[in-house]
JSON list of C-alpha atoms in Angstrom, two decimals:
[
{"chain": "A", "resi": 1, "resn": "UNK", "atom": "CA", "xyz": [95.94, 116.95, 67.66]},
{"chain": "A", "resi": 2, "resn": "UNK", "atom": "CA", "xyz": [95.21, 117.88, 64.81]},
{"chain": "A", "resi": 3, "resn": "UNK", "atom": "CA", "xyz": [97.58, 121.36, 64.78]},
{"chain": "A", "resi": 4, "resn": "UNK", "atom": "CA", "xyz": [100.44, 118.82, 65.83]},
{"chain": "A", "resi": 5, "resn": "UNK", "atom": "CA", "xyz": [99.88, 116.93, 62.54]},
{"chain": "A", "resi": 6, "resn": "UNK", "atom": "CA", "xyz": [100.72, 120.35, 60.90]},
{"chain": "A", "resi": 7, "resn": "UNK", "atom": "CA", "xyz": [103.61, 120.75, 62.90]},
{"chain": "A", "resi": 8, "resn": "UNK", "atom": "CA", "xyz": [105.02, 117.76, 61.92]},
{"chain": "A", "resi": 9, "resn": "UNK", "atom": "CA", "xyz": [104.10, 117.84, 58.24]},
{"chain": "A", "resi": 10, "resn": "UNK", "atom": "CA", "xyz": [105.91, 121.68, 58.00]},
{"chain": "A", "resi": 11, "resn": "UNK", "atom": "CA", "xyz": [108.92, 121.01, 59.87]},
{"chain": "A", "resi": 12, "resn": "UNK", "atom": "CA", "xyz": [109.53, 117.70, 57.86]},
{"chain": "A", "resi": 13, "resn": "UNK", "atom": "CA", "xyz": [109.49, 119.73, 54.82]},
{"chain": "A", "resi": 14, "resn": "UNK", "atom": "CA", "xyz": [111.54, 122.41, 56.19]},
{"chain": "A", "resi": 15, "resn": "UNK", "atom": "CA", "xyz": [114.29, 119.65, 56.87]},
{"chain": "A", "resi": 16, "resn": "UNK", "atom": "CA", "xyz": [113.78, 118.02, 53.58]},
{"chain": "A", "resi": 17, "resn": "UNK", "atom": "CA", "xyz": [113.39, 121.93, 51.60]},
{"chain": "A", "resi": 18, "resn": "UNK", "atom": "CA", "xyz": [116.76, 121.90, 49.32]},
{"chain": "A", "resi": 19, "resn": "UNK", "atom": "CA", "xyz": [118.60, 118.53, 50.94]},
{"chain": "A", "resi": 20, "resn": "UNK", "atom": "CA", "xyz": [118.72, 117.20, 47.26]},
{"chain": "A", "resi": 21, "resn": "UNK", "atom": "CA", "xyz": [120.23, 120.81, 46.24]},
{"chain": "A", "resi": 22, "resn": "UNK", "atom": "CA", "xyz": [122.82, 120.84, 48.49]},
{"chain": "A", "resi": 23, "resn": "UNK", "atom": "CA", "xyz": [123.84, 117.33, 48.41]},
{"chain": "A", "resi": 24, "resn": "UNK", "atom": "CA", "xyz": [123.94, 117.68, 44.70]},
{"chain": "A", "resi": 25, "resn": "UNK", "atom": "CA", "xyz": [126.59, 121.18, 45.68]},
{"chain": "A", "resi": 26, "resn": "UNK", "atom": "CA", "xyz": [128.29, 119.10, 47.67]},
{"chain": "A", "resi": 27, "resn": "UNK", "atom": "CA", "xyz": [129.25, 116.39, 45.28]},
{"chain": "A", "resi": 28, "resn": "UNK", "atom": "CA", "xyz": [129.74, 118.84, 42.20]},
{"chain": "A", "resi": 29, "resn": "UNK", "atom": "CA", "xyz": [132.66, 121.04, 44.58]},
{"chain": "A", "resi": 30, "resn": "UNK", "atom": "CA", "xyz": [133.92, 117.63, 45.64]},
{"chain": "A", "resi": 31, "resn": "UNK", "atom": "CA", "xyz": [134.38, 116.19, 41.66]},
{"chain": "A", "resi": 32, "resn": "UNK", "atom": "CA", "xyz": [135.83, 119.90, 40.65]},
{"chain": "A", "resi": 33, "resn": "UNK", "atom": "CA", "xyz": [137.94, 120.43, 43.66]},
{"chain": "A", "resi": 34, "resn": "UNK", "atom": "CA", "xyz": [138.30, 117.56, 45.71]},
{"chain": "A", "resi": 35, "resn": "UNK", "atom": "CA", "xyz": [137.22, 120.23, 48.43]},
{"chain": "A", "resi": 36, "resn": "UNK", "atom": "CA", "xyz": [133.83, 121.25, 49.73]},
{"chain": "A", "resi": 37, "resn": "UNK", "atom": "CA", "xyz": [132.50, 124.31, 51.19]},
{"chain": "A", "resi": 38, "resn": "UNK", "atom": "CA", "xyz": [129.48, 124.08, 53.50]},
{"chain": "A", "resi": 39, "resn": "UNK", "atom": "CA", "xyz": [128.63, 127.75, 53.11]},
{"chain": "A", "resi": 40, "resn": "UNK", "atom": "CA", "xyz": [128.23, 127.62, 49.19]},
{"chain": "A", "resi": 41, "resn": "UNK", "atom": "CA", "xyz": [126.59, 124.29, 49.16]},
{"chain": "A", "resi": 42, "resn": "UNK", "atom": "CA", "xyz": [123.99, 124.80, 52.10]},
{"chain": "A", "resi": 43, "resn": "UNK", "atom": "CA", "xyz": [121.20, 127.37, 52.60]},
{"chain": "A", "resi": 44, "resn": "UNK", "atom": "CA", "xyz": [121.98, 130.45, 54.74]},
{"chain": "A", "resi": 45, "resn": "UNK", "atom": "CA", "xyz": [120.32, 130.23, 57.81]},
{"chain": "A", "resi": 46, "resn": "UNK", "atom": "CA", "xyz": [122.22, 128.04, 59.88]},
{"chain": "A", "resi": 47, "resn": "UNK", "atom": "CA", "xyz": [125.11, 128.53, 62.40]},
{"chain": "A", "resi": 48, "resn": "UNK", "atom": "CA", "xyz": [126.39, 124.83, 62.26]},
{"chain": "A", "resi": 49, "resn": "UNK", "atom": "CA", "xyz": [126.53, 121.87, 60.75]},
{"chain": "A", "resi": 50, "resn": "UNK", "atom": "CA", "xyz": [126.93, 118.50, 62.65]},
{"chain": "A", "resi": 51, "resn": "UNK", "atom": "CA", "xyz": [127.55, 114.99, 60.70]},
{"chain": "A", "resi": 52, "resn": "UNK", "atom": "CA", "xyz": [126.07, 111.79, 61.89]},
{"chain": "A", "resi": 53, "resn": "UNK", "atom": "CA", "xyz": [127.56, 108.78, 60.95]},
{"chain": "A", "resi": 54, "resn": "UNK", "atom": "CA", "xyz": [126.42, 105.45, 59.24]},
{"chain": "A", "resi": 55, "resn": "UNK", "atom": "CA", "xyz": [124.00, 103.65, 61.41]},
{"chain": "A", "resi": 56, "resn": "UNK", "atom": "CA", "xyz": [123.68, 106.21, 64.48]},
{"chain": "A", "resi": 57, "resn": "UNK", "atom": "CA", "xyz": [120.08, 106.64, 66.01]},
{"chain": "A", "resi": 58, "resn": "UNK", "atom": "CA", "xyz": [118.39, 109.15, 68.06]},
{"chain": "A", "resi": 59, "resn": "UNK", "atom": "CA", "xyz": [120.74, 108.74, 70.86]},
{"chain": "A", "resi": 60, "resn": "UNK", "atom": "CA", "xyz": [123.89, 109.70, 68.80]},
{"chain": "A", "resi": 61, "resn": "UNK", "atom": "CA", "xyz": [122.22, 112.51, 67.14]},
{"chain": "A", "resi": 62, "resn": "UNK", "atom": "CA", "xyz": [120.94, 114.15, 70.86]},
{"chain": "A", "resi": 63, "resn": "UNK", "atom": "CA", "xyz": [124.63, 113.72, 72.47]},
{"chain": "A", "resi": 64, "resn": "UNK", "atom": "CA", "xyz": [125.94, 115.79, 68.83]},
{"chain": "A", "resi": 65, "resn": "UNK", "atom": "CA", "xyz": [123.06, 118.34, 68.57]},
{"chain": "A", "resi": 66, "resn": "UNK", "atom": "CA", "xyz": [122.80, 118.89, 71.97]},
{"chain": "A", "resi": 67, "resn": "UNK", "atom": "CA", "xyz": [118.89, 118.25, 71.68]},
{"chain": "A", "resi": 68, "resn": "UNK", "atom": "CA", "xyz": [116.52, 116.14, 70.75]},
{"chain": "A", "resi": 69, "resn": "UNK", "atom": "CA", "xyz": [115.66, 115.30, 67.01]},
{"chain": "A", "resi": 70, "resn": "UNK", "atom": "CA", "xyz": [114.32, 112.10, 65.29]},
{"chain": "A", "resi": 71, "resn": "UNK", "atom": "CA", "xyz": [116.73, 110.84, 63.71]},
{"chain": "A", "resi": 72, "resn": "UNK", "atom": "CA", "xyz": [115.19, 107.26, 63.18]},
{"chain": "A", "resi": 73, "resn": "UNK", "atom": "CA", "xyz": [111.93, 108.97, 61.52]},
{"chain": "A", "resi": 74, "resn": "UNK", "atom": "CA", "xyz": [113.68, 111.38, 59.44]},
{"chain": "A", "resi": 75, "resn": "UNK", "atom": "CA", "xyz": [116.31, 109.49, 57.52]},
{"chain": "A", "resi": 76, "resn": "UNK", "atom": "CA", "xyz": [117.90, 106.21, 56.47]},
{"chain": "A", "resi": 77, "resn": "UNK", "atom": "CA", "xyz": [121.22, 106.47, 58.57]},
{"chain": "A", "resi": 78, "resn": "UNK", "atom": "CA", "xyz": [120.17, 103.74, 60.76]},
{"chain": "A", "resi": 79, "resn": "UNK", "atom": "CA", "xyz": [120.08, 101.51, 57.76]},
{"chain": "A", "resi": 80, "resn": "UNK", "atom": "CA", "xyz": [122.97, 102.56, 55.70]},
{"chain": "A", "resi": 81, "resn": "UNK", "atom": "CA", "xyz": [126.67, 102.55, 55.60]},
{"chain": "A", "resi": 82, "resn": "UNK", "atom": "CA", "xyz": [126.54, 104.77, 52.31]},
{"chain": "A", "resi": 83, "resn": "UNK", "atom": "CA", "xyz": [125.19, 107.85, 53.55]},
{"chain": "A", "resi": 84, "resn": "UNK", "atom": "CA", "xyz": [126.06, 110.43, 56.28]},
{"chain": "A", "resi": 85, "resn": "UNK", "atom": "CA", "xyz": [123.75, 112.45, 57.33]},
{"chain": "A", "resi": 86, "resn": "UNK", "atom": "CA", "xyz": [124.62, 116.43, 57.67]},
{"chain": "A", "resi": 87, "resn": "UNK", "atom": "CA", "xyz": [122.21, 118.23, 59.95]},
{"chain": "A", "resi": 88, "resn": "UNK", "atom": "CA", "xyz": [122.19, 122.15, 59.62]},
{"chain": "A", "resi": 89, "resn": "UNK", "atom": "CA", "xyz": [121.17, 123.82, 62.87]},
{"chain": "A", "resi": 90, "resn": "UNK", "atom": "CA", "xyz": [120.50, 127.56, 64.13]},
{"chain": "A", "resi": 91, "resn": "UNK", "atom": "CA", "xyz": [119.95, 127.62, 67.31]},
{"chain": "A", "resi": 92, "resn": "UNK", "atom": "CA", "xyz": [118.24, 124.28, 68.51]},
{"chain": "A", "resi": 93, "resn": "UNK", "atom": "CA", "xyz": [116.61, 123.79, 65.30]},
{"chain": "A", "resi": 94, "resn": "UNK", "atom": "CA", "xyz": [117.74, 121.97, 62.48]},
{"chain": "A", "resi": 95, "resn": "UNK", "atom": "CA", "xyz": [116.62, 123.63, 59.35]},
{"chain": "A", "resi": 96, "resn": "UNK", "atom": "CA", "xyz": [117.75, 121.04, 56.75]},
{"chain": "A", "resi": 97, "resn": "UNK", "atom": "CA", "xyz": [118.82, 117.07, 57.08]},
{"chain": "A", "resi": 98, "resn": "UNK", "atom": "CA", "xyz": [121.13, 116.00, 54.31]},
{"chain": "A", "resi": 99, "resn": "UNK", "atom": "CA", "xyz": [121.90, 112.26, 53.37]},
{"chain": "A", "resi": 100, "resn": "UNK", "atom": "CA", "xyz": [124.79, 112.24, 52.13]},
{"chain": "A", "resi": 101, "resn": "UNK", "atom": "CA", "xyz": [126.28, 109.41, 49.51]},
{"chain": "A", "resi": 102, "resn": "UNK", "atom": "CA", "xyz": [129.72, 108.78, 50.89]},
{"chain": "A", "resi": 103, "resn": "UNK", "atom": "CA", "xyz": [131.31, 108.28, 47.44]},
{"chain": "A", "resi": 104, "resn": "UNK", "atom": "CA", "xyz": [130.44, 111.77, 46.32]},
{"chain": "A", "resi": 105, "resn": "UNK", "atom": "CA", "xyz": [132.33, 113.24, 49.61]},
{"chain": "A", "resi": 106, "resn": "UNK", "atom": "CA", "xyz": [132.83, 110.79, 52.52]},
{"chain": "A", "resi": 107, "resn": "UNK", "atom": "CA", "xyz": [131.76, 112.88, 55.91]},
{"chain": "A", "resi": 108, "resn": "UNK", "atom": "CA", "xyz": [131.45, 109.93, 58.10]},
{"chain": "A", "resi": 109, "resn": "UNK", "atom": "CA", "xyz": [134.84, 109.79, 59.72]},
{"chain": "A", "resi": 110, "resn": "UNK", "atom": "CA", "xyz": [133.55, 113.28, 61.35]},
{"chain": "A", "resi": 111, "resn": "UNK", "atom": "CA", "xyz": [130.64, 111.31, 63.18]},
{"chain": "A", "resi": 112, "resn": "UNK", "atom": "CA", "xyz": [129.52, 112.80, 66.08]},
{"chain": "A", "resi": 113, "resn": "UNK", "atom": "CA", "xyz": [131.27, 116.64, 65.17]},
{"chain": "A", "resi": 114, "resn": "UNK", "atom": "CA", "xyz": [129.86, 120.16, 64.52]},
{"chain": "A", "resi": 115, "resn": "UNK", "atom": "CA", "xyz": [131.27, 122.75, 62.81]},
{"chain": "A", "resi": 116, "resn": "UNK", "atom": "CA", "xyz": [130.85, 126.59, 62.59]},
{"chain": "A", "resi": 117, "resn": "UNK", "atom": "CA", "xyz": [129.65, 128.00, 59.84]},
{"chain": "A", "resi": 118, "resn": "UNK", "atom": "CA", "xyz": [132.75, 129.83, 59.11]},
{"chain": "A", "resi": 119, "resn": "UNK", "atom": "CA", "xyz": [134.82, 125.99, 59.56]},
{"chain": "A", "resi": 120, "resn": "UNK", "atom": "CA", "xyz": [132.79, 124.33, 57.49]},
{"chain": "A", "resi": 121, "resn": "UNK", "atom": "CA", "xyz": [135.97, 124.05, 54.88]},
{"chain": "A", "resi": 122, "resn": "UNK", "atom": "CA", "xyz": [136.71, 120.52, 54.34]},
{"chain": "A", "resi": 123, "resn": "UNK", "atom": "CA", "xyz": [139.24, 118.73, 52.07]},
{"chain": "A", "resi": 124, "resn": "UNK", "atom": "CA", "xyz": [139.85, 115.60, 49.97]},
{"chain": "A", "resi": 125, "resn": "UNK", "atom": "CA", "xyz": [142.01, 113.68, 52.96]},
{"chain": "A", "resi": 126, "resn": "UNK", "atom": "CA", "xyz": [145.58, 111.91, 51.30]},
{"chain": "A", "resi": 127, "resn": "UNK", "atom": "CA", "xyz": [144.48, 108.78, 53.36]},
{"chain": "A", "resi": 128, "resn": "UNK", "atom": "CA", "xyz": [141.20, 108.17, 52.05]},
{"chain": "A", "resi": 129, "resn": "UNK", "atom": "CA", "xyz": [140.02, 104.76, 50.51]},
{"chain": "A", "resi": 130, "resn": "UNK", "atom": "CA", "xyz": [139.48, 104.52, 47.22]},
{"chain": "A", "resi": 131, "resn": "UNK", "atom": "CA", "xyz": [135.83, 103.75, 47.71]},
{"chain": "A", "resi": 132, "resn": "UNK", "atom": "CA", "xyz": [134.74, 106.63, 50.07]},
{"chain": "A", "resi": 133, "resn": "UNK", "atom": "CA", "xyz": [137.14, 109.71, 49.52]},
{"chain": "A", "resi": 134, "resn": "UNK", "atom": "CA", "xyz": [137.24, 110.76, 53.07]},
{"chain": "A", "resi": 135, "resn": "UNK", "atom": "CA", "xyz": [136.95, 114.52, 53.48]},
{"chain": "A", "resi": 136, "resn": "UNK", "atom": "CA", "xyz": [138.80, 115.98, 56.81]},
{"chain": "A", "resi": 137, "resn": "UNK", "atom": "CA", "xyz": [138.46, 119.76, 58.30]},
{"chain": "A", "resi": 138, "resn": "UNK", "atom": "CA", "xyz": [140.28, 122.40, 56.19]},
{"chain": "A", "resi": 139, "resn": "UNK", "atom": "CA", "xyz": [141.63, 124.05, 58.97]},
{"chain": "A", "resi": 140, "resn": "UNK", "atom": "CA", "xyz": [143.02, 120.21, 60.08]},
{"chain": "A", "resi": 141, "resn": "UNK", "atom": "CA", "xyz": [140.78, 120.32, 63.25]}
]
């Protein structure tokens, strides 16, 4: 039991390791550019990225990833309609959770989507609201 607490309490702050880095990368290309690109903002090891949406659970987040991950336990997206939450995965691991404050780069229209790592290009969408500047694919995907 008590190895299992240790599992939990490294692979929480493997998820959490650099979230606030590359949310802060995220919003700084978005401001400059009105663009954002996943590769420069997020760490290296991952081979996707998949975006959960304002107020999805555990069930959402398994039919995206593919697998199971606690969603519920591991962030605030069940709770919030400010944040989308960008989960980095190699392989069936996710190796960094990032909430993500929809007016710094608005994700959430993308609920329920991967991307590569090499179409993880996204731009500043001509529809968006004023209050969450939507971002869409690069590649229009």
């Amino acid at each position: 039991m008590k190895q299992l607490g240790v599992s939990i309490v490294v692979a929480g702050a493997l998820t959490s390791c650099g979230s606030s880095h590359i949310s802060e990368s995220i919003g700084e290309q978005f401001a400059a550019t009105r663009t954002v690109d996943l590769q420069v903002a997020a760490p290296e090891s991952w081979d996707r990225v998949c975006i959960i949406g304002p107020y999805q659970g555990n069930e959402a987040a398994q039919q995206t990833l593919g697998f199971s991950w606690p969603v519920e336990s591991r962030s605030s997206i069940t709770e919030s309609d400010g944040i989308s939450l960008l989960l980095f995965v190699r392989a069936e691991d996710v190796v960094a959770a990032v909430e993500q404050r929809r007016d710094r780069g608005d994700f959430a229209s993308l609920d329920g989507r991967c991307f590569s790592r090499s179409e993880a290009q996204f731009v500043h969408s001509p529809r968006a609201e004023e209050d969450w500047p939507e971002l869409v694919p690069s590649g229009g995907a």
